[in-house]
Tab-separated table of C-alpha atoms in Angstrom:
chain	number	residue	atom	x	y	z
A	25	MET	CA	29.039	1.371	0.246
A	26	ILE	CA	26.708	2.644	2.731
A	27	VAL	CA	27.517	3.005	6.431
A	28	VAL	CA	24.727	2.979	9.006
A	29	GLU	CA	25.306	5.773	11.535
A	30	GLN	CA	21.977	5.566	13.243
A	31	THR	CA	19.079	3.253	13.097
A	32	GLY	CA	16.156	4.886	14.793
A	33	PRO	CA	13.690	2.522	16.452
A	34	LEU	CA	13.822	-0.043	13.842
A	35	ALA	CA	15.415	-0.155	10.278
A	36	LEU	CA	15.333	-3.338	8.258
A	37	ILE	CA	16.189	-4.533	4.612
A	38	THR	CA	13.219	-5.151	2.687
A	39	ASP	CA	11.981	-6.066	-0.902
A	40	ARG	CA	8.967	-7.577	-2.275
A	41	GLY	CA	9.178	-10.645	-0.085
A	42	ARG	CA	9.322	-14.501	-0.632
A	43	PRO	CA	5.811	-15.418	-1.804
A	44	GLY	CA	5.019	-19.027	-2.816
A	45	LEU	CA	6.316	-20.917	0.172
A	46	ALA	CA	3.391	-20.624	2.571
A	47	HIS	CA	2.854	-24.441	2.369
A	48	LEU	CA	6.273	-24.746	4.380
A	49	GLY	CA	5.074	-22.290	6.891
A	50	VAL	CA	7.080	-19.368	5.433
A	51	SER	CA	5.177	-15.963	5.393
A	52	ALA	CA	5.777	-13.720	2.195
A	53	SER	CA	7.052	-10.754	4.252
A	54	GLY	CA	8.375	-7.867	2.258
A	55	ALA	CA	7.610	-4.042	2.554
A	56	ALA	CA	4.696	-3.226	4.804
A	57	ASP	CA	3.762	-0.414	2.572
A	58	ARG	CA	4.329	-1.756	-0.968
A	59	THR	CA	2.934	1.295	-2.813
A	60	ALA	CA	5.572	3.432	-1.173
A	61	TYR	CA	8.374	0.950	-1.704
A	62	ASP	CA	7.587	0.400	-5.418
A	63	LEU	CA	7.392	4.211	-5.958
A	64	GLY	CA	10.824	4.625	-4.329
A	65	ASN	CA	12.455	2.174	-6.625
A	66	ARG	CA	10.733	3.663	-9.687
A	67	LEU	CA	11.947	7.169	-8.806
A	68	ILE	CA	15.596	6.186	-9.121
A	69	GLY	CA	15.275	3.775	-11.946
A	70	ASN	CA	15.619	0.466	-9.913
A	71	PRO	CA	14.053	-2.750	-11.014
A	72	PRO	CA	10.868	-3.640	-9.091
A	73	ARG	CA	12.439	-6.029	-6.449
A	74	ALA	CA	15.673	-3.994	-5.605
A	75	ALA	CA	16.167	-4.236	-1.834
A	76	ALA	CA	15.710	-0.969	0.145
A	77	ILE	CA	15.584	0.023	3.806
A	78	GLU	CA	12.388	0.216	5.741
A	79	VAL	CA	12.581	2.944	8.399
A	80	THR	CA	10.202	2.881	11.125
A	81	ALA	CA	9.467	6.222	12.859
A	82	GLY	CA	12.581	7.952	11.621
A	83	GLY	CA	15.868	8.529	13.313
A	84	PHE	CA	17.813	6.777	10.513
A	85	GLN	CA	21.099	8.299	9.382
A	86	MET	CA	23.611	7.022	6.892
A	87	SER	CA	26.714	8.092	4.885
A	88	VAL	CA	28.156	7.132	1.592
A	89	ASP	CA	31.675	6.897	0.096
A	90	THR	CA	30.690	7.126	-3.519
A	91	LEU	CA	28.235	9.042	-5.620
A	92	THR	CA	24.791	7.625	-4.859
A	93	TRP	CA	21.309	8.451	-5.794
A	94	ILE	CA	18.557	7.784	-3.448
A	95	ALA	CA	14.875	8.461	-2.808
A	96	VAL	CA	12.652	8.442	0.384
A	97	THR	CA	8.990	7.575	0.059
A	98	GLY	CA	6.272	6.498	2.483
A	99	ALA	CA	4.845	8.975	4.969
A	100	PRO	CA	5.812	12.574	3.923
A	101	THR	CA	8.717	13.513	6.130
A	102	GLN	CA	11.746	15.738	6.259
A	103	VAL	CA	15.049	14.442	4.977
A	104	ARG	CA	18.450	16.099	5.478
A	105	VAL	CA	21.605	15.952	3.330
A	106	ASN	CA	24.416	16.932	5.592
A	107	ALA	CA	22.680	19.960	7.415
A	108	THR	CA	20.400	20.920	4.568
A	109	PRO	CA	16.717	20.088	4.685
A	110	THR	CA	15.269	18.569	1.564
A	111	ALA	CA	12.103	16.667	0.654
A	112	SER	CA	11.018	13.107	0.559
A	113	HIS	CA	9.438	11.902	-2.597
A	114	THR	CA	12.224	13.166	-4.791
A	115	PRO	CA	15.493	11.653	-6.259
A	116	ILE	CA	18.425	12.916	-4.140
A	117	VAL	CA	22.085	12.538	-5.278
A	118	LEU	CA	24.627	12.038	-2.427
A	119	GLU	CA	28.322	12.979	-2.985
A	120	PRO	CA	31.091	10.841	-1.414
A	121	GLY	CA	31.219	11.696	2.302
A	122	ASP	CA	27.644	12.983	2.373
A	123	THR	CA	25.328	12.106	5.317
A	124	LEU	CA	21.605	11.488	4.977
A	125	ARG	CA	19.168	11.594	7.665
A	126	VAL	CA	15.440	10.628	7.641
A	127	ASN	CA	13.403	12.328	10.236
A	128	ALA	CA	10.231	10.780	12.003
A	129	PRO	CA	7.125	11.574	9.882
A	130	PRO	CA	4.718	13.731	11.564
A	131	LEU	CA	1.882	11.498	10.290
A	132	GLY	CA	2.184	7.750	9.351
A	133	LEU	CA	4.999	5.473	10.416
A	134	ARG	CA	7.262	4.010	7.783
A	135	ASN	CA	9.620	5.341	5.019
A	136	TYR	CA	11.336	3.599	2.259
A	137	LEU	CA	15.005	4.578	1.585
A	138	CYS	CA	15.630	3.302	-1.947
A	139	VAL	CA	19.250	3.188	-3.361
A	140	ARG	CA	20.043	3.438	-7.008
A	141	GLY	CA	21.360	-0.175	-7.829
A	142	GLY	CA	19.570	-1.683	-4.918
A	143	LEU	CA	21.017	-3.111	-1.620
A	144	ARG	CA	23.010	-6.274	-2.028
A	145	CYS	CA	23.122	-8.725	0.755
A	146	PRO	CA	22.705	-12.528	0.626
A	147	ARG	CA	19.130	-13.587	-0.268
A	148	THR	CA	17.200	-16.050	1.995
A	149	LEU	CA	14.814	-18.266	0.063
A	150	GLY	CA	14.913	-15.752	-2.944
A	151	SER	CA	14.444	-12.571	-0.947
A	152	ARG	CA	16.485	-9.992	1.042
A	153	SER	CA	13.467	-9.166	3.267
A	154	THR	CA	13.627	-9.427	7.082
A	155	ASP	CA	10.770	-11.355	8.362
A	156	THR	CA	10.351	-10.247	12.074
A	157	LEU	CA	8.081	-13.124	12.920
A	158	SER	CA	10.152	-16.113	11.819
A	159	GLY	CA	13.547	-14.362	11.842
A	160	LEU	CA	14.195	-15.251	8.296
A	161	GLY	CA	16.353	-12.842	6.349
A	162	PRO	CA	19.019	-10.414	7.399
A	163	PRO	CA	19.002	-9.224	11.001
A	164	PRO	CA	17.688	-5.714	11.746
A	165	LEU	CA	20.235	-2.935	10.928
A	166	ARG	CA	22.552	-1.968	13.597
A	167	GLN	CA	24.786	1.261	13.951
A	168	GLY	CA	28.123	0.565	11.979
A	169	ASP	CA	26.650	-1.748	9.542
A	170	ARG	CA	28.117	-1.501	6.026
A	171	LEU	CA	25.808	-2.138	3.112
A	172	GLU	CA	26.922	-2.943	-0.428
A	173	VAL	CA	25.091	-1.239	-3.330
A	174	GLY	CA	24.511	-2.882	-6.684
A	175	VAL	CA	25.103	-1.581	-10.169
A	176	PRO	CA	22.216	0.350	-11.644
A	177	SER	CA	20.579	-1.594	-14.491
A	178	LYS	CA	18.146	1.108	-15.933
A	179	ASP	CA	17.991	4.784	-16.748
A	180	MET	CA	16.742	7.271	-14.282
A	181	PRO	CA	13.103	8.014	-15.222
A	182	GLY	CA	13.666	11.794	-15.257
A	183	ILE	CA	11.076	12.621	-12.600
A	184	ASP	CA	11.914	15.420	-10.259
A	185	LEU	CA	8.979	14.991	-7.726
A	186	VAL	CA	6.035	12.821	-7.069
A	187	ALA	CA	3.017	13.572	-4.999
A	188	PRO	CA	3.273	11.691	-1.646
A	189	ASN	CA	0.560	9.033	-0.888
A	190	GLN	CA	-0.802	10.731	2.223
A	191	PRO	CA	-1.487	8.514	5.206
A	192	ARG	CA	-5.051	7.561	5.216
A	193	LYS	CA	-7.136	6.469	8.150
A	194	GLU	CA	-10.376	5.343	6.420
A	195	LEU	CA	-9.731	1.976	5.023
A	196	GLU	CA	-11.724	0.126	2.606
A	197	LEU	CA	-12.607	-3.684	3.104
A	198	ASP	CA	-14.541	-6.582	1.853
A	199	PRO	CA	-16.316	-9.227	3.792
A	200	GLY	CA	-13.837	-11.975	4.752
A	201	PRO	CA	-14.009	-15.719	4.678
A	202	ARG	CA	-15.653	-15.915	8.045
A	203	ARG	CA	-18.089	-12.939	7.865
A	204	ASP	CA	-20.844	-15.363	8.488
A	205	TRP	CA	-19.373	-16.257	11.981
A	206	PHE	CA	-20.251	-12.782	13.067
A	207	THR	CA	-23.648	-11.000	13.709
A	208	ASP	CA	-24.895	-8.345	11.499
A	209	GLN	CA	-24.354	-6.009	14.511
A	210	ALA	CA	-20.694	-7.013	14.584
A	211	TRP	CA	-20.421	-5.833	10.835
A	212	ARG	CA	-22.240	-2.681	11.511
A	213	ARG	CA	-19.932	-1.901	14.416
A	214	LEU	CA	-16.855	-2.749	12.251
A	215	ILE	CA	-17.787	-0.293	9.504
A	216	GLY	CA	-19.752	2.143	11.526
A	217	THR	CA	-17.482	3.040	14.610
A	218	ALA	CA	-14.035	4.423	15.190
A	219	TRP	CA	-11.076	2.132	16.127
A	220	SER	CA	-8.015	3.012	18.142
A	221	VAL	CA	-4.588	1.633	17.286
A	222	THR	CA	-3.201	0.143	20.424
A	223	ASN	CA	0.388	-0.170	21.402
A	224	GLU	CA	0.517	-3.685	19.993
A	225	CYS	CA	1.504	-2.507	16.562
A	226	ASP	CA	4.304	-3.966	14.546
A	227	ARG	CA	4.973	-5.646	11.193
A	228	VAL	CA	3.088	-8.807	12.134
A	229	GLY	CA	-0.123	-6.872	12.876
A	230	VAL	CA	-1.988	-3.977	14.332
A	231	ARG	CA	-4.227	-4.556	17.325
A	232	LEU	CA	-7.313	-2.204	17.606
A	233	SER	CA	-9.449	-1.372	20.468
A	234	GLY	CA	-13.177	-0.441	20.169
A	235	ALA	CA	-16.586	-1.771	20.246
A	236	ARG	CA	-16.821	-5.632	20.823
A	237	LEU	CA	-17.424	-7.766	17.781
A	238	SER	CA	-19.679	-10.682	18.600
A	239	ARG	CA	-19.865	-14.016	17.037
A	240	GLN	CA	-22.896	-15.954	16.023
A	241	VAL	CA	-20.955	-19.348	15.580
A	242	ASP	CA	-19.449	-20.909	18.552
A	243	GLY	CA	-16.615	-23.325	18.647
A	244	GLU	CA	-13.037	-23.282	17.391
A	245	LEU	CA	-11.983	-22.648	13.816
A	246	PRO	CA	-9.716	-25.242	12.149
A	247	SER	CA	-6.618	-23.235	11.300
A	248	GLU	CA	-6.864	-21.853	7.793
A	249	GLY	CA	-4.715	-19.563	5.570
A	250	LEU	CA	-4.267	-15.952	6.136
A	251	ILE	CA	-3.215	-12.967	3.907
A	252	ARG	CA	-1.896	-9.542	4.353
A	253	GLY	CA	-4.760	-7.203	5.151
A	254	ALA	CA	-6.970	-9.847	6.868
A	255	ILE	CA	-8.854	-8.463	9.825
A	256	GLN	CA	-9.024	-11.310	12.372
A	257	VAL	CA	-11.146	-11.253	15.582
A	258	PRO	CA	-9.623	-13.278	18.439
A	259	ALA	CA	-11.453	-14.443	21.517
A	260	SER	CA	-11.197	-10.758	22.959
A	261	GLY	CA	-13.583	-9.558	20.353
A	262	GLN	CA	-11.167	-7.001	19.357
A	263	PRO	CA	-9.940	-6.858	15.798
A	264	LEU	CA	-6.333	-7.328	14.516
A	265	ILE	CA	-5.051	-6.193	11.104
A	266	PHE	CA	-2.461	-8.558	9.662
A	267	LEU	CA	0.483	-6.854	7.976
A	268	ALA	CA	3.459	-8.165	5.991
A	269	ASP	CA	4.962	-10.537	8.659
A	270	HIS	CA	1.654	-12.407	9.373
A	271	PRO	CA	1.666	-15.984	10.316
A	272	VAL	CA	0.657	-18.269	7.376
A	273	THR	CA	-2.279	-19.774	9.221
A	274	GLY	CA	-4.618	-18.676	12.031
A	275	GLY	CA	-7.268	-20.351	14.300
A	276	TYR	CA	-9.503	-17.271	14.665
A	277	PRO	CA	-12.089	-16.090	12.167
A	278	VAL	CA	-11.352	-13.302	9.688
A	279	ILE	CA	-14.415	-11.037	9.476
A	280	ALA	CA	-13.014	-8.861	6.664
A	281	VAL	CA	-10.052	-8.191	4.392
A	282	LEU	CA	-8.630	-4.752	3.528
A	283	THR	CA	-8.185	-3.936	-0.222
A	284	ARG	CA	-4.533	-4.326	-1.420
A	285	ARG	CA	-4.093	-0.747	-1.634
A	286	ASP	CA	-5.496	-0.038	1.813
A	287	ALA	CA	-3.430	-2.862	3.235
A	288	ASP	CA	-0.542	-0.582	2.324
A	289	HIS	CA	-2.187	2.304	4.188
A	290	ALA	CA	-2.517	-0.111	7.146
A	291	GLY	CA	1.291	-0.311	7.074
A	292	GLN	CA	1.375	3.351	8.197
A	293	LEU	CA	-0.725	3.181	11.142
A	294	ARG	CA	0.734	3.974	14.514
A	295	PRO	CA	-0.445	3.724	18.270
A	296	GLY	CA	-2.940	6.191	19.114
A	297	ASP	CA	-4.281	6.638	15.567
A	298	GLU	CA	-7.998	6.648	14.992
A	299	VAL	CA	-9.005	4.428	12.071
A	300	ARG	CA	-12.348	3.738	10.455
A	301	PHE	CA	-13.498	1.198	7.891
A	302	ARG	CA	-15.649	1.464	4.854
A	303	ALA	CA	-17.179	-1.504	2.781
A	304	ARG	CA	-15.832	-1.367	-0.806
A	305	HIS	CA	-19.165	-2.548	-2.245
A	306	ARG	CA	-22.603	-1.552	-1.024
A	307	PRO	CA	-24.443	-4.814	-0.026
B	12	MET	CA	-3.115	-28.721	-3.540
B	13	ALA	CA	-1.374	-31.766	-5.314
B	14	ALA	CA	-3.494	-31.126	-8.384
B	15	LEU	CA	-2.522	-27.543	-8.435
B	16	GLN	CA	1.121	-28.272	-7.790
B	17	ARG	CA	1.354	-30.718	-10.706
B	18	GLN	CA	-0.448	-28.392	-13.163
B	19	PRO	CA	0.153	-24.868	-11.809
B	20	MET	CA	-2.195	-22.076	-12.789
B	21	GLU	CA	-0.533	-18.856	-13.809
B	22	ALA	CA	-3.220	-16.816	-11.771
B	23	VAL	CA	-2.354	-18.538	-8.635
B	24	GLU	CA	0.581	-17.124	-6.803
B	25	GLU	CA	0.423	-18.939	-3.467
B	26	ILE	CA	-1.341	-21.970	-2.153
B	27	VAL	CA	-1.846	-22.203	1.670
B	28	PRO	CA	-3.343	-25.492	3.062
B	29	GLY	CA	-5.177	-25.284	6.176
B	30	ALA	CA	-6.546	-28.000	8.569
B	31	ARG	CA	-9.634	-28.261	6.412
B	32	SER	CA	-9.289	-25.845	3.641
B	33	LEU	CA	-7.064	-24.460	0.853
B	34	LEU	CA	-6.423	-20.757	0.303
B	35	LEU	CA	-5.425	-19.672	-3.084
B	36	ARG	CA	-3.789	-16.230	-3.347
B	37	LEU	CA	-4.448	-14.843	-6.796
B	38	ARG	CA	-2.429	-12.586	-9.023
B	39	ARG	CA	-5.585	-11.356	-10.726
B	40	PRO	CA	-9.173	-12.182	-10.794
B	41	LEU	CA	-9.988	-15.687	-12.357
B	42	THR	CA	-11.809	-16.005	-15.783
B	43	HIS	CA	-14.914	-18.222	-15.696
B	44	ARG	CA	-13.011	-21.084	-17.336
B	45	GLU	CA	-10.241	-20.904	-14.695
B	46	GLU	CA	-12.932	-21.112	-11.989
B	47	ARG	CA	-14.396	-24.113	-13.603
B	48	ASP	CA	-10.912	-25.685	-13.960
B	49	ILE	CA	-10.306	-25.291	-10.349
B	50	SER	CA	-13.497	-26.886	-9.163
B	51	GLY	CA	-13.013	-29.810	-11.469
B	52	ARG	CA	-9.557	-30.592	-10.248
B	53	GLU	CA	-9.283	-34.132	-9.010
B	54	CYS	CA	-9.503	-34.037	-5.203
B	55	ALA	CA	-9.140	-37.847	-4.916
B	56	ASP	CA	-5.510	-37.974	-3.966
B	57	PRO	CA	-5.062	-36.122	-0.681
B	58	VAL	CA	-1.517	-37.172	-0.249
B	59	GLY	CA	-0.256	-35.790	-3.549
B	60	GLU	CA	3.541	-35.984	-4.187
B	61	ALA	CA	4.801	-39.393	-3.732
B	62	ALA	CA	4.138	-40.068	-0.014
B	63	SER	CA	7.551	-39.964	1.400
B	64	GLU	CA	7.969	-41.433	4.815
B	65	VAL	CA	10.157	-39.793	7.428
B	66	GLU	CA	11.240	-41.559	10.554
B	67	ILE	CA	11.791	-39.165	13.520
B	68	GLU	CA	13.739	-40.609	16.563
B	69	VAL	CA	12.509	-39.255	19.828
B	70	ASP	CA	13.524	-39.278	23.579
B	71	TYR	CA	10.224	-39.555	25.260
B	72	ASP	CA	11.319	-37.395	28.285
B	73	GLY	CA	8.822	-34.483	27.816
B	74	GLU	CA	7.638	-32.307	30.768
B	75	ASP	CA	3.918	-33.057	29.960
B	76	LEU	CA	4.302	-36.852	29.447
B	77	GLU	CA	2.738	-37.492	32.912
B	78	GLU	CA	0.015	-34.869	32.250
B	79	VAL	CA	-0.844	-36.436	28.875
B	80	ALA	CA	-0.989	-39.950	30.542
B	81	GLN	CA	-3.487	-38.498	32.957
B	82	LEU	CA	-5.626	-36.752	30.450
B	83	THR	CA	-5.794	-39.832	28.122
B	84	GLY	CA	-6.053	-42.591	30.937
B	85	LEU	CA	-3.099	-44.266	29.556
B	86	SER	CA	0.123	-45.160	31.294
B	87	ARG	CA	3.343	-43.308	30.231
B	88	GLU	CA	4.595	-46.310	28.349
B	89	GLU	CA	1.265	-46.600	26.570
B	90	VAL	CA	1.359	-42.912	25.613
B	91	VAL	CA	4.915	-43.515	24.086
B	92	SER	CA	3.691	-46.711	22.232
B	93	THR	CA	0.513	-45.088	20.979
B	94	HIS	CA	2.532	-42.225	19.596
B	95	THR	CA	5.041	-44.581	17.839
B	96	GLY	CA	2.412	-47.003	16.982
B	97	GLN	CA	0.578	-45.021	14.362
B	98	SER	CA	1.721	-43.155	11.234
B	99	TRP	CA	1.172	-39.383	11.171
B	100	THR	CA	0.432	-37.393	8.074
B	101	VAL	CA	1.320	-33.688	7.383
B	102	GLY	CA	-1.949	-31.961	7.138
B	103	PHE	CA	-0.526	-28.397	6.617
B	104	CYS	CA	2.365	-26.197	7.802
B	105	GLY	CA	2.050	-23.010	9.611
B	106	PHE	CA	2.933	-21.130	12.805
B	107	ALA	CA	6.611	-21.076	11.933
B	108	PRO	CA	8.887	-22.135	8.881
B	109	GLY	CA	9.128	-25.987	8.905
B	110	PHE	CA	6.406	-26.526	11.534
B	111	ALA	CA	4.097	-29.303	10.395
B	112	TYR	CA	0.706	-30.059	11.852
B	113	LEU	CA	0.519	-33.912	11.971
B	114	ARG	CA	-2.579	-35.808	11.854
B	115	GLY	CA	-2.633	-39.277	13.438
B	116	GLU	CA	-4.736	-42.327	12.687
B	117	HIS	CA	-7.074	-42.087	15.685
B	118	ASP	CA	-8.025	-39.863	18.600
B	119	ARG	CA	-6.493	-41.810	21.568
B	120	LEU	CA	-3.891	-39.196	22.066
B	121	ARG	CA	-6.120	-36.175	21.712
B	122	VAL	CA	-5.439	-33.645	24.485
B	123	PRO	CA	-6.188	-29.910	24.905
B	124	ARG	CA	-3.407	-27.116	24.736
B	125	ARG	CA	-1.808	-26.216	28.044
B	126	THR	CA	-3.927	-23.640	29.936
B	127	THR	CA	-0.670	-21.585	30.355
B	128	PRO	CA	1.687	-21.597	27.216
B	129	ARG	CA	5.367	-21.833	27.863
B	130	THR	CA	7.452	-18.583	26.729
B	131	ARG	CA	10.300	-20.936	25.830
B	132	VAL	CA	9.950	-24.441	24.218
B	133	PRO	CA	13.383	-25.906	23.190
B	134	ALA	CA	13.896	-26.492	19.448
B	135	GLY	CA	13.102	-30.166	18.605
B	136	SER	CA	10.278	-30.537	21.332
B	137	VAL	CA	7.688	-33.000	20.205
B	138	GLY	CA	4.273	-32.028	21.248
B	139	LEU	CA	0.441	-32.809	21.128
B	140	ALA	CA	-2.491	-30.536	21.014
B	141	ASP	CA	-6.091	-31.289	19.880
B	142	GLN	CA	-5.891	-33.874	17.031
B	143	TRP	CA	-2.315	-32.769	16.191
B	144	SER	CA	1.224	-33.719	16.965
B	145	GLY	CA	4.220	-31.669	15.918
B	146	VAL	CA	7.902	-30.836	16.201
B	147	TYR	CA	8.878	-27.295	17.166
B	148	PRO	CA	11.511	-26.358	14.585
B	149	ARG	CA	13.170	-23.704	16.666
B	150	ARG	CA	13.023	-22.294	20.164
B	151	GLY	CA	10.138	-20.069	21.001
B	152	PRO	CA	6.802	-19.802	22.777
B	153	GLY	CA	4.516	-22.746	22.669
B	154	GLY	CA	1.262	-24.031	24.098
B	155	TRP	CA	1.404	-27.744	23.093
B	156	GLN	CA	1.776	-30.696	25.577
B	157	LEU	CA	5.460	-31.779	25.414
B	158	ILE	CA	6.115	-35.410	25.489
B	159	GLY	CA	9.610	-35.654	24.111
B	160	HIS	CA	12.363	-34.217	21.992
B	161	THR	CA	14.284	-35.051	18.912
B	162	ASP	CA	17.671	-34.062	17.489
B	163	ARG	CA	16.310	-34.143	13.894
B	164	THR	CA	16.104	-30.661	12.420
B	165	THR	CA	12.782	-29.998	10.806
B	166	TRP	CA	14.024	-26.653	9.362
B	167	ASP	CA	17.501	-25.972	7.997
B	168	LEU	CA	18.230	-23.279	5.516
B	169	ARG	CA	21.467	-24.925	4.504
B	170	ARG	CA	19.540	-28.027	3.268
B	171	GLU	CA	17.645	-28.068	0.033
B	172	PRO	CA	14.622	-28.143	0.620
B	173	PRO	CA	14.903	-26.423	3.953
B	174	ALA	CA	11.867	-27.932	5.346
B	175	LEU	CA	11.958	-31.783	6.337
B	176	LEU	CA	8.139	-31.993	6.165
B	177	HIS	CA	5.707	-30.834	3.639
B	178	PRO	CA	1.926	-31.335	3.292
B	179	GLY	CA	1.246	-35.094	2.497
B	180	ALA	CA	4.432	-36.470	3.934
B	181	VAL	CA	4.061	-39.393	6.320
B	182	VAL	CA	5.868	-39.485	9.639
B	183	ARG	CA	6.704	-42.368	11.938
B	184	PHE	CA	8.052	-41.581	15.360
B	185	VAL	CA	10.616	-43.995	16.969
B	186	ASP	CA	11.573	-44.319	20.486
B	187	ARG	CA	15.175	-43.863	20.676
B	188	ARG	CA	15.573	-45.951	23.895
B	189	ALA	CA	13.645	-48.956	22.508
């Protein structure tokens, strides 16, 4: 059993999400930085969909009442067991009564606290993920919450330390389904200028400010499907990167789409960051 | 979409219908044969699964009923009878779990969205926007013109399936006071 002592700004239960239900208006949701979440589960011998805690901007603290292996991945950060600082990106054993704290990362935004055996709570539509847009899944964690831990099913992989995936701020993209709604100048501005992450930054999407991206096609776009990593340009001309809790359809054109790997890096962007884009393929 | 649901392809993880498009999210790149397979699928039957018809009872007491009457040039009674007098087909779902965009048989009730969206629309509100009608599955923000409300739940996790409406389903609205 895990007891949540402090949550920090936002701590949620997450896993690989609930794909396959978009035709009912249900977004896949799941970990915002999948690379980090997957790595955390592998480090402690969990199956790939074991539920973990997504910590946003640190401040998370918990205690355990039995021997528990955990790992913290995501943005490199300091982790404390009782008063002793230790590292993220390594398996950590907690003895009964130990307290674990995840501090705010100096760079990047999110950490994945994976627990050997996985977190057990009721599933909603096949997943334990909290979808902050629709409200599906468990509510965000609160002080005093008690979380049940499952039984481990595989051996530990026997790895002491993995290299952290450093937060990256130059992200790779491909042209999106409505690239042709935008001028060539807009494309050159997208990949040639720096963008600033605004305060409107959450699991649904990251709004950027910078050069204005102009369209060459007028009129409204009939709503069409969206995916994680899509860069949509609403009427303001300022792009928005969709993350894990994106709506399933949108009525504004998508000029580009991040590669899957860099959609994970987008999950580590925080307000004030400067980000640039690079086309994956030379035209 | 119906063709892909009847004979699923292993490479396709998710199908997202839009107003006039279908997005396929793939697990891996398609082979040439798979690409030809998709292009060749029958698109003749847009309705797909046996067109289930759903009746939704509505109290036509929406805040924007008068506004819709003015915008369409109809009387309030005519707005109601035009809404109930045609069948509506689910084009696609989006915006929220269980929210279905319903396409009518003609354009007589076509109205723009409200210039100022509401921050709180009650669950079960029945609305109009552009060529669509819809029922809000839960309370939240919304910019559609509200003409009534229903007690019918369009999204309920305790029900199987949780969504009342899916792409292709046909809806008829009924005036509860008639």
